[in-house]
PDB file of C-alpha atoms and ligand atoms in Angstrom:
ATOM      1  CA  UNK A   1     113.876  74.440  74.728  1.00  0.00           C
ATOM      2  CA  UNK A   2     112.757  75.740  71.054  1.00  0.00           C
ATOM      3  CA  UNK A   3     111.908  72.401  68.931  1.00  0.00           C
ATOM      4  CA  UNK A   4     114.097  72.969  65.859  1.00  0.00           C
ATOM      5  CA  UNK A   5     111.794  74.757  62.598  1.00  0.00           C
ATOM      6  CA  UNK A   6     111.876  72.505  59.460  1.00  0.00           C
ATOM      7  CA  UNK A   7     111.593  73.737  56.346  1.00  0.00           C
ATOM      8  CA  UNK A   8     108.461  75.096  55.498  1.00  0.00           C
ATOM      9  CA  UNK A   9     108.088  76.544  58.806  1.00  0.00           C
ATOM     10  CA  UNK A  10     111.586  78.583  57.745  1.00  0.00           C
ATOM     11  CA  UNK A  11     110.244  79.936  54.619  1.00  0.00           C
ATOM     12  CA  UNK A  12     106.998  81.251  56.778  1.00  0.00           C
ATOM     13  CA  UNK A  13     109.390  82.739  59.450  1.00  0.00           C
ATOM     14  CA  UNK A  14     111.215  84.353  56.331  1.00  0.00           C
ATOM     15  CA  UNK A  15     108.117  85.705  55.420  1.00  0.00           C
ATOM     16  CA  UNK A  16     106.817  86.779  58.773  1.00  0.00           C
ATOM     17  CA  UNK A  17     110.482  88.472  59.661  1.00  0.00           C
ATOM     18  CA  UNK A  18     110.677  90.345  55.768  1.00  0.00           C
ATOM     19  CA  UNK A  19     107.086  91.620  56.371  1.00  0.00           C
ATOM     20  CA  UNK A  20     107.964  93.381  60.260  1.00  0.00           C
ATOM     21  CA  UNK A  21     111.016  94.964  58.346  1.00  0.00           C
ATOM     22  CA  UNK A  22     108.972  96.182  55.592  1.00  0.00           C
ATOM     23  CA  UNK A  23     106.681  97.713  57.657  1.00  0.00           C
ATOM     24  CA  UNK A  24     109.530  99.112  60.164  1.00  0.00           C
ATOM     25  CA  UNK A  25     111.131 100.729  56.820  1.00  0.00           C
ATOM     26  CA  UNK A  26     108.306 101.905  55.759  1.00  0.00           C
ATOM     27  CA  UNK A  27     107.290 103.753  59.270  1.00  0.00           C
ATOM     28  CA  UNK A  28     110.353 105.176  59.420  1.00  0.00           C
ATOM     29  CA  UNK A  29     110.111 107.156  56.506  1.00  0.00           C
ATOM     30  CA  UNK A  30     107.052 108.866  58.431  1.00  0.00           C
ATOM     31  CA  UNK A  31     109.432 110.060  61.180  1.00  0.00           C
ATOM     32  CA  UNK A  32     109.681 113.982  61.349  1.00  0.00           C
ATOM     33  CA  UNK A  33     109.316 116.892  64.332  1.00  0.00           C
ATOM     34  CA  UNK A  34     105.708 117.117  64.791  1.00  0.00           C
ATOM     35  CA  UNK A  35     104.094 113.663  64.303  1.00  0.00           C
ATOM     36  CA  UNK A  36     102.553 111.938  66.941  1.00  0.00           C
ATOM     37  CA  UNK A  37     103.659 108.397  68.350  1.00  0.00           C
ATOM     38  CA  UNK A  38      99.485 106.825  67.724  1.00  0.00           C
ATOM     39  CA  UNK A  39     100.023 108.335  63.962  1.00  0.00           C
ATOM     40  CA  UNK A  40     103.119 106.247  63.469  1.00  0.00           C
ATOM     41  CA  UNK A  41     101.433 103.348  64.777  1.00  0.00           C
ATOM     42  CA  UNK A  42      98.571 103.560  62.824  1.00  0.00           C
ATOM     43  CA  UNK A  43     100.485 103.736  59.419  1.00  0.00           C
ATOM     44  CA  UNK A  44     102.718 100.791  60.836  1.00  0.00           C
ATOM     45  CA  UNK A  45      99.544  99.242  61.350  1.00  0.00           C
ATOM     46  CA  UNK A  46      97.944  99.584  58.148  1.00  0.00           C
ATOM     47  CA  UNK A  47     101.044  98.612  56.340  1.00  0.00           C
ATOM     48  CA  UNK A  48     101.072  95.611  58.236  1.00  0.00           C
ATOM     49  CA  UNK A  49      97.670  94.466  57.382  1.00  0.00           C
ATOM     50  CA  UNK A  50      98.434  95.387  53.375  1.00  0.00           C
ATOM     51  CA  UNK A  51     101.330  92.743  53.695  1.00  0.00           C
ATOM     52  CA  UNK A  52      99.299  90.206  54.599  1.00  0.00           C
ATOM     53  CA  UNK A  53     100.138  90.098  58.538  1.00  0.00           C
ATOM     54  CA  UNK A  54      98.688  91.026  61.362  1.00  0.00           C
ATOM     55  CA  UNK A  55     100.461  92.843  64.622  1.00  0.00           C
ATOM     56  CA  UNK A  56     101.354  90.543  67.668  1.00  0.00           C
ATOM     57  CA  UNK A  57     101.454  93.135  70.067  1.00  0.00           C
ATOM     58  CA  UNK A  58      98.098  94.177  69.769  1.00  0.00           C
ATOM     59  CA  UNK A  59      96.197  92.101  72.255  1.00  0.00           C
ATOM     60  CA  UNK A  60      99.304  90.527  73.744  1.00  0.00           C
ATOM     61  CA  UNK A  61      99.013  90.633  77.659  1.00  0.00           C
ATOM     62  CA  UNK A  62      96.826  93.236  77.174  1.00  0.00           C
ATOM     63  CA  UNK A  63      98.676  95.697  75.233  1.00  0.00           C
ATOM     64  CA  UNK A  64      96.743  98.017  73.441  1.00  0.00           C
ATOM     65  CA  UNK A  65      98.536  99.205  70.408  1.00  0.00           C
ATOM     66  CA  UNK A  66     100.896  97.879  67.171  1.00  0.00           C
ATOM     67  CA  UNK A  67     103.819  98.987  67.740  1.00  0.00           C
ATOM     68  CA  UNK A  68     105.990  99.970  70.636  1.00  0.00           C
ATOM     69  CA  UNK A  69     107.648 103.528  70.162  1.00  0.00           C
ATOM     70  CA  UNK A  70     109.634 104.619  72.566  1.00  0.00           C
ATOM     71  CA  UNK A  71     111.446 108.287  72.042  1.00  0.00           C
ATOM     72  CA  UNK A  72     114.623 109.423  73.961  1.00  0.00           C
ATOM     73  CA  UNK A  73     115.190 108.785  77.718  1.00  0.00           C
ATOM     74  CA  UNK A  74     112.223 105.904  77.237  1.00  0.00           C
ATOM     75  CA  UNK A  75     114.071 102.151  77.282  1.00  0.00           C
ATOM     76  CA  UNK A  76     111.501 100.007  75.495  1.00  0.00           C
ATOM     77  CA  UNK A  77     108.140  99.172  75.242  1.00  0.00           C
ATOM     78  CA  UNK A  78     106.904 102.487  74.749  1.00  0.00           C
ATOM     79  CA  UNK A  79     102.967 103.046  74.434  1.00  0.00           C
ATOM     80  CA  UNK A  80     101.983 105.079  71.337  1.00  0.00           C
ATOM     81  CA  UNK A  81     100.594 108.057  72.404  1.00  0.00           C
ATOM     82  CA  UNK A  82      98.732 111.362  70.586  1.00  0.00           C
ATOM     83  CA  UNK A  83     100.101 113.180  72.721  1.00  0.00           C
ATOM     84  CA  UNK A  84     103.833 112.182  72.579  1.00  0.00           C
ATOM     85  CA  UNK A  85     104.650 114.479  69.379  1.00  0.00           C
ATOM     86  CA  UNK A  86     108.140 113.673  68.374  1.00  0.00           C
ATOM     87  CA  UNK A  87     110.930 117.172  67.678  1.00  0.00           C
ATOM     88  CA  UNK A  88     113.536 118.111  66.321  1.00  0.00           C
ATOM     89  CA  UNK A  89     116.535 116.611  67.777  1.00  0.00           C
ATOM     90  CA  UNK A  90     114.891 113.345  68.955  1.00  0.00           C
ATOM     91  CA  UNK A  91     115.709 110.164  68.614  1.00  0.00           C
ATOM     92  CA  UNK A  92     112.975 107.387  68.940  1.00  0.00           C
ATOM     93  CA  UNK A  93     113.195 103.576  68.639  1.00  0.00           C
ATOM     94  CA  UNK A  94     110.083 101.637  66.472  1.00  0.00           C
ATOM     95  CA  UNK A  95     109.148  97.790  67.473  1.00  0.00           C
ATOM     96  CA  UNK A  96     107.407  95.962  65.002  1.00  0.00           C
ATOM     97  CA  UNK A  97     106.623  92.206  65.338  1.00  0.00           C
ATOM     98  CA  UNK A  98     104.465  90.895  62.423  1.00  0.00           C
ATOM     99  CA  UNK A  99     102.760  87.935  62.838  1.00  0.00           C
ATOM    100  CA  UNK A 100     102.078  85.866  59.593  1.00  0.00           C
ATOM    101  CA  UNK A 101     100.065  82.277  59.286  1.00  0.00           C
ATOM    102  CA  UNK A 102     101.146  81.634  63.125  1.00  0.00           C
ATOM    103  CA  UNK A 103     105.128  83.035  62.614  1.00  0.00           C
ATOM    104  CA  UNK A 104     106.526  85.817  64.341  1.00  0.00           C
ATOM    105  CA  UNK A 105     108.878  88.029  63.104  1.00  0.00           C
ATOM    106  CA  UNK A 106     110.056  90.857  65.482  1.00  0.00           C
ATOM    107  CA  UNK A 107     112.539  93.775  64.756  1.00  0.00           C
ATOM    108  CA  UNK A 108     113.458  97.449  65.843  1.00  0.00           C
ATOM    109  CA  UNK A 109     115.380 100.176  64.753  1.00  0.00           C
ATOM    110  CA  UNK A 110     116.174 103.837  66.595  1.00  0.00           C
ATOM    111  CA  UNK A 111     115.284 106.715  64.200  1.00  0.00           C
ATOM    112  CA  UNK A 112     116.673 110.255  64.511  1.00  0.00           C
ATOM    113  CA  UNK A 113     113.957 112.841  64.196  1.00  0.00           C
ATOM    114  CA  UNK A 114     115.254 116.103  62.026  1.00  0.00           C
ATOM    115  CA  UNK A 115     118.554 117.895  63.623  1.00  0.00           C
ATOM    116  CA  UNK A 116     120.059 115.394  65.933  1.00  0.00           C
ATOM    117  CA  UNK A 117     123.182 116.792  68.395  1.00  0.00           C
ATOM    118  CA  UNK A 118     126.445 114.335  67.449  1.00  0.00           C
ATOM    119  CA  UNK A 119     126.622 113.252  70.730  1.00  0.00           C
ATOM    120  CA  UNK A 120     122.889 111.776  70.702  1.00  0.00           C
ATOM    121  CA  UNK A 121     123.598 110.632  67.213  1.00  0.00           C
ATOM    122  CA  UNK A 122     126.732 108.459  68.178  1.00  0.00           C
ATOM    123  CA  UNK A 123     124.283 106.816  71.149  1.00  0.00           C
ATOM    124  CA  UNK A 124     122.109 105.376  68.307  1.00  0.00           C
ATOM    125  CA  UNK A 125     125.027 104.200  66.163  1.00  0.00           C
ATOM    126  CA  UNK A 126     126.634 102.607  68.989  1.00  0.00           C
ATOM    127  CA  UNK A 127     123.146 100.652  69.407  1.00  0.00           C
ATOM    128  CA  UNK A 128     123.363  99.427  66.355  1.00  0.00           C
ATOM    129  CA  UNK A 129     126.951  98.802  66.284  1.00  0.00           C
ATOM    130  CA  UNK A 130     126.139  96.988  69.601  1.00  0.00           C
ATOM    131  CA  UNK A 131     123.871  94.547  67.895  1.00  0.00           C
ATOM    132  CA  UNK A 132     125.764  93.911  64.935  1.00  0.00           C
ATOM    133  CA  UNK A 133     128.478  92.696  67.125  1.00  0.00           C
ATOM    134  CA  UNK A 134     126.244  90.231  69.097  1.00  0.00           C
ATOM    135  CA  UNK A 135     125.559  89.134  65.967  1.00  0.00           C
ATOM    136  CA  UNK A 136     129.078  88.290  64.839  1.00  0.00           C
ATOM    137  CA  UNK A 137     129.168  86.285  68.352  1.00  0.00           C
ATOM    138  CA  UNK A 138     126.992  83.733  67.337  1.00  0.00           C
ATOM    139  CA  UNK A 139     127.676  80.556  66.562  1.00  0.00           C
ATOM    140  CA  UNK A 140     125.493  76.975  66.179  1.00  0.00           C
ATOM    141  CA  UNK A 141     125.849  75.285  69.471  1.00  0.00           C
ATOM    142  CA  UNK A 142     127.192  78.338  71.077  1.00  0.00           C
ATOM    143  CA  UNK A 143     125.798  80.091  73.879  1.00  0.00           C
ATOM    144  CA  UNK A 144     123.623  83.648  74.636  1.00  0.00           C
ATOM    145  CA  UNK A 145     126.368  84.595  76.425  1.00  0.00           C
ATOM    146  CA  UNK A 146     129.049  84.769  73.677  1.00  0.00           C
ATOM    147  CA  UNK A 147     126.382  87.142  72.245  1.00  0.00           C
ATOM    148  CA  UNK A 148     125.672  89.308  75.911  1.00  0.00           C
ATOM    149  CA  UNK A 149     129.788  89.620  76.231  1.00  0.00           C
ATOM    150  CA  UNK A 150     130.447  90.990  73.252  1.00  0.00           C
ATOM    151  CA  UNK A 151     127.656  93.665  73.132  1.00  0.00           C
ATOM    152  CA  UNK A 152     128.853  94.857  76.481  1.00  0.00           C
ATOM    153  CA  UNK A 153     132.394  94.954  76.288  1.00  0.00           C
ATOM    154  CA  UNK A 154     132.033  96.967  73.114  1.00  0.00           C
ATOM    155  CA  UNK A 155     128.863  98.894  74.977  1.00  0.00           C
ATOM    156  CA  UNK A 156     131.185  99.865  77.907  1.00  0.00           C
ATOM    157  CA  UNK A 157     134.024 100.850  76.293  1.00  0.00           C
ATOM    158  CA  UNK A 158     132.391 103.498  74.285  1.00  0.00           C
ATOM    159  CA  UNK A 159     131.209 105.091  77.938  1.00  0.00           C
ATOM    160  CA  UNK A 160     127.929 103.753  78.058  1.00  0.00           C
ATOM    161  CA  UNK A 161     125.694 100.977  79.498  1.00  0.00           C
ATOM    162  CA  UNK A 162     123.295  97.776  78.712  1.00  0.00           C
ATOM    163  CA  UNK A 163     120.524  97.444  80.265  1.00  0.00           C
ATOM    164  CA  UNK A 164     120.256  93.622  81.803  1.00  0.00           C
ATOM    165  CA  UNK A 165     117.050  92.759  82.686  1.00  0.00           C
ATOM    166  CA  UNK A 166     115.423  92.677  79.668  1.00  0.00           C
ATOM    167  CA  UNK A 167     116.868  91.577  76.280  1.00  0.00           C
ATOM    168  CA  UNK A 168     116.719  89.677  73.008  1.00  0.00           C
ATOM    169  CA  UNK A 169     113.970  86.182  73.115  1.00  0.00           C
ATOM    170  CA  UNK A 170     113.517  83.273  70.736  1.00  0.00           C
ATOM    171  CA  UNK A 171     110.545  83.230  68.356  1.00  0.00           C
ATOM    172  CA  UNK A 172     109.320  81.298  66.136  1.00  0.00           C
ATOM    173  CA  UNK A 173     105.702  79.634  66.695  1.00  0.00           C
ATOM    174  CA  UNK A 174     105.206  81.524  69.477  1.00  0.00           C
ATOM    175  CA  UNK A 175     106.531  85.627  70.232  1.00  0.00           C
ATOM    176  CA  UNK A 176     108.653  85.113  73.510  1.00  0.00           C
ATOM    177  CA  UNK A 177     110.411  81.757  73.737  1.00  0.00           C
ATOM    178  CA  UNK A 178     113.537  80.508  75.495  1.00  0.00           C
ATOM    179  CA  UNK A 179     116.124  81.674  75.130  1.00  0.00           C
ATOM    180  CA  UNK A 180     116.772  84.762  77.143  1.00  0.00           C
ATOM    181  CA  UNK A 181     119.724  86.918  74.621  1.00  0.00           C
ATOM    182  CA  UNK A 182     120.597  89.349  77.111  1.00  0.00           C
ATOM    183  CA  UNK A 183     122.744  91.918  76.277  1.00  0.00           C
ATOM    184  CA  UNK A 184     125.787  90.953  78.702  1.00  0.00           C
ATOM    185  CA  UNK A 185     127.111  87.611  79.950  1.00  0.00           C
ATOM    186  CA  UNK A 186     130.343  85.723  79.800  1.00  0.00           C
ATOM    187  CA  UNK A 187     131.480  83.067  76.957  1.00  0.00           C
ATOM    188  CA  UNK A 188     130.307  79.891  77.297  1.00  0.00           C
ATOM    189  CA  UNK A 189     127.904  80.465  79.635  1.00  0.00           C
ATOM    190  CA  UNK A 190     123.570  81.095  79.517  1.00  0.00           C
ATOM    191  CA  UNK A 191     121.428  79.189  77.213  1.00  0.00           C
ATOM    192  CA  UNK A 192     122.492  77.112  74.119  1.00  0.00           C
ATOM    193  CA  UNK A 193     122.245  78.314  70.987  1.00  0.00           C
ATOM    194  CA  UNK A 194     120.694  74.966  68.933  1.00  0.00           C
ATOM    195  CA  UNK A 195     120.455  74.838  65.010  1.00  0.00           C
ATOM    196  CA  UNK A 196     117.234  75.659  62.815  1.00  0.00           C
ATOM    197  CA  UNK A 197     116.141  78.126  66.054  1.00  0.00           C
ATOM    198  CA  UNK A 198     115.321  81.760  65.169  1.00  0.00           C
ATOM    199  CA  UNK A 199     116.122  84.247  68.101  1.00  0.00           C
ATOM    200  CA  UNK A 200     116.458  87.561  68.670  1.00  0.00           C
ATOM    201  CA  UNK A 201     119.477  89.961  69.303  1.00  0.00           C
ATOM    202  CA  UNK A 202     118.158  94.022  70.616  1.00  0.00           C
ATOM    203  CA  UNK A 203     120.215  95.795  72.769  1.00  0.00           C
ATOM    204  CA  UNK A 204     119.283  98.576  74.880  1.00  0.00           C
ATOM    205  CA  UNK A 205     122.094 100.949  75.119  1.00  0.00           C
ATOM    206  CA  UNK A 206     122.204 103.663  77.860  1.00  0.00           C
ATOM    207  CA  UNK A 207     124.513 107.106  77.869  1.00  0.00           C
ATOM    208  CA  UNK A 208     124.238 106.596  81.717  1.00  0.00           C
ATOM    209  CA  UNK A 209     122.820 104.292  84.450  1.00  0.00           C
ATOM    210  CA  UNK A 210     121.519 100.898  83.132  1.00  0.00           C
ATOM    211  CA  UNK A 211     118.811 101.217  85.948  1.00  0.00           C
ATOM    212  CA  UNK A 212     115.367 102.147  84.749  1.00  0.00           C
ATOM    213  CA  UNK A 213     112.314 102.366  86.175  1.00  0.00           C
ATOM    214  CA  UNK A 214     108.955 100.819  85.232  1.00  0.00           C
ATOM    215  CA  UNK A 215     105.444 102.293  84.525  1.00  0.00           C
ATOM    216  CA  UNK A 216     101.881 100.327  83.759  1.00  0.00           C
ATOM    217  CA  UNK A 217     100.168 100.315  81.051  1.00  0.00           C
ATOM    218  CA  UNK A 218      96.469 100.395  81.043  1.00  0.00           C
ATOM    219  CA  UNK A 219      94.272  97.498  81.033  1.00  0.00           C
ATOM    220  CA  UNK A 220      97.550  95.140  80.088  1.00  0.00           C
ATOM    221  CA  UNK A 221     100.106  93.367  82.336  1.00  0.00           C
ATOM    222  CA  UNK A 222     103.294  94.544  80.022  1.00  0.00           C
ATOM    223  CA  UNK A 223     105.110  97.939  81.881  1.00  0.00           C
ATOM    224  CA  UNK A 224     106.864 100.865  79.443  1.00  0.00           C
ATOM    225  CA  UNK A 225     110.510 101.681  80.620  1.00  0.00           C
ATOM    226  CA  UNK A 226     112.463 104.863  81.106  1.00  0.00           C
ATOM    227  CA  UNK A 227     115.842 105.225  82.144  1.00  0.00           C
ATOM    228  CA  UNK A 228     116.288 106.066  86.165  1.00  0.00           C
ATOM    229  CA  UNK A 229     118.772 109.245  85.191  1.00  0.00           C
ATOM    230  CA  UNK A 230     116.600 110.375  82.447  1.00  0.00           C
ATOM    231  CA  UNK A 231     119.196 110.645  79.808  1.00  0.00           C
ATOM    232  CA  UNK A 232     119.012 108.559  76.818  1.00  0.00           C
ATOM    233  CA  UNK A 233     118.406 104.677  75.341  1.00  0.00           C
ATOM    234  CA  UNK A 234     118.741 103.515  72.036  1.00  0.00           C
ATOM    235  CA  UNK A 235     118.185 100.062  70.883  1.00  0.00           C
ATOM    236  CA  UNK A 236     118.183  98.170  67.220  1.00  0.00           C
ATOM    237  CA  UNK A 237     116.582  94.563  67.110  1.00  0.00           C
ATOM    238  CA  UNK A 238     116.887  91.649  64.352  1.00  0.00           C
ATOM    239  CA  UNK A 239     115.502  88.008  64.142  1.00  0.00           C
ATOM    240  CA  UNK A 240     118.160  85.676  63.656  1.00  0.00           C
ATOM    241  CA  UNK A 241     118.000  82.155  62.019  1.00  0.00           C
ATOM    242  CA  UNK A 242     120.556  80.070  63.391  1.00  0.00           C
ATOM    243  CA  UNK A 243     121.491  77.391  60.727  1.00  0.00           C
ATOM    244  CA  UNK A 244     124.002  74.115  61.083  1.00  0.00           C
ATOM    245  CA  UNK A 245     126.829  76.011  59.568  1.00  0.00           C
ATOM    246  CA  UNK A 246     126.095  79.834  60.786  1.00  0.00           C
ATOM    247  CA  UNK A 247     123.240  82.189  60.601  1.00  0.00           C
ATOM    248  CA  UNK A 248     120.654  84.719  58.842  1.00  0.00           C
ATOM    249  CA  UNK A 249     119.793  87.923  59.971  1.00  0.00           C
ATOM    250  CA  UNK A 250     115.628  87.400  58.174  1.00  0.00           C
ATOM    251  CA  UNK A 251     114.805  90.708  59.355  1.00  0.00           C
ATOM    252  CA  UNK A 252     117.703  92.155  57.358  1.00  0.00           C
ATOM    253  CA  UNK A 253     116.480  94.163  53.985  1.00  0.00           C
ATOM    254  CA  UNK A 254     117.848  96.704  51.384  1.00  0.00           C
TER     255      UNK A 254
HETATM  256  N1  MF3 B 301     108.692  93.660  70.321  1.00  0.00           N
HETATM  257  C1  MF3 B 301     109.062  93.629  71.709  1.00  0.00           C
HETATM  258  C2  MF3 B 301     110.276  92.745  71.793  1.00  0.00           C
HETATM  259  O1  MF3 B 301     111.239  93.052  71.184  1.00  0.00           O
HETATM  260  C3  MF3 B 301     107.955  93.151  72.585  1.00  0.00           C
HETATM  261  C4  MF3 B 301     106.787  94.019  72.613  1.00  0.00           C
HETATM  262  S1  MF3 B 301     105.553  93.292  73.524  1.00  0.00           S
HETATM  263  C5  MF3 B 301     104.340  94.460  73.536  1.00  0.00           C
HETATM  264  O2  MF3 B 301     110.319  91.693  72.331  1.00  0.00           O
HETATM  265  F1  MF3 B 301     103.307  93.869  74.013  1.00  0.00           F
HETATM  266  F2  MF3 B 301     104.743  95.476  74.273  1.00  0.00           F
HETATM  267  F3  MF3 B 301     104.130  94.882  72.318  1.00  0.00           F
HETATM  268 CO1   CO B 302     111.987  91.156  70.609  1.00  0.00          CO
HETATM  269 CO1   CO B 303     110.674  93.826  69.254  1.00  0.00          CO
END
């Protein structure tokens, strides 16, 4: 279990949470038919390292790059690539984690890439609708699962699916940290949710099968996903602070 953050620890986690969403903001304004997945990493990189932080994914089991970016029919982790050049009518999730005088600060957000067909663009705002609802779940000394059934009922009654293996974390002092926020579950049940914690909420939303399949990534033990039907997966991702009263989204700017 998470040892509860005191106060100057919350004001770096503040920091470390408003510096990933700077830098996801400012990536996303990058995001156009005919840039490549690397480029996009390397200006969320360098924005990064102007703020002050540095990335936590690079290095982290391995993993190569700054970012994840993960386009389409990929799930999550995606590898930046050169030769992944994002067109019109894509959509493709960024993951930024900053990491800031030992804080971690993680967040995601699914971008839509020039002319997007309605149908792909109501997959992305159900994501995001998705996690905003967790969201509204959670309460101190409540439970992941409050969070998990409330993302999937909504999820599933819009026609689509959550993927349940892999899901929202804590963080704090270190990136991945009990507890597990997965995107389905049943009230009262999972892992507590304790006061003066910081978590995450991201769910992956499917149009189709919540089965995926995995794929390695060079030199590191973390594996890319893609969906097992091919169709599409969107996902949004904030960093919540639970307090004694209710909670903060810190990754959550104008
Ligand atoms: N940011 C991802 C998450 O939401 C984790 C990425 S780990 C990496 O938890 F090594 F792939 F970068
Ligand atoms: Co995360
Ligand atoms: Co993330």
């Amino acid at each position: 279990m998470q040892k509860p953050l005191d106060k100057d620890e919350i004001i770096l986690m503040r920091k470390s949470c408003e510096i990933a969403a700077k830098v996801l903001q400012y990536t996303g304004k990058f995001v156009k038919p005919g840039i490549s997945t690397l480029e996009l990493d390397k200006i969320a990189d360098d924005k990064m390292n102007s703020l002050g932080a540095v990335s936590a994914c690079i290095g982290y089991h391995g993993y190569p790059y700054s970012t994840c970016i993960s386009p389409n029919n990929i799930v999550c982790h995606g590898p930046p690539m050169a030769e992944t050049i994002l067109k019109d009518g894509d959509i493709v999730n960024i993951d930024v984690t900053a990491k800031y005088k030992g804080f971690f600060g993680d967040t995601s957000a699914t971008f839509l890439v020039g002319e997007v067909k309605p149908e792909k663009k109501k997959l992305v705002q159900t994501a995001h609708e998705a996690m905003m609802v967790g969201i509204e779940a959670i309460k101190p000394n409540g439970w992941t699962g409050d969070i998990g059934f409330e993302t999937d009922k909504f999820v599933t009654r819009r026609g689509y699916s959550t993927i349940k293996e892999i899901g929202g974390h804590g963080i704090g002092r270190v990136f991945h940290d009990s507890p597990f926020v997965p995107a389905h579950g049943k009230k009262g049940k999972g892992e507590r949710l304790r006061p003066f914690t910081c978590f995450t909420v991201e769910p992956m939303v499917n149009e189709g099968t919540d089965e995926f399949v995995e794929f390695d990534i060079k030199g590191s033990t973390i594996k890319w996903y893609e969906t097992a039907d091919g169709l599409w997966s969107a996902q949004f991702e904030h960093t919540i602070l639970l307090t004694d009263t209710g909670y903060e989204i810190l990754t959550l700017i104008d």
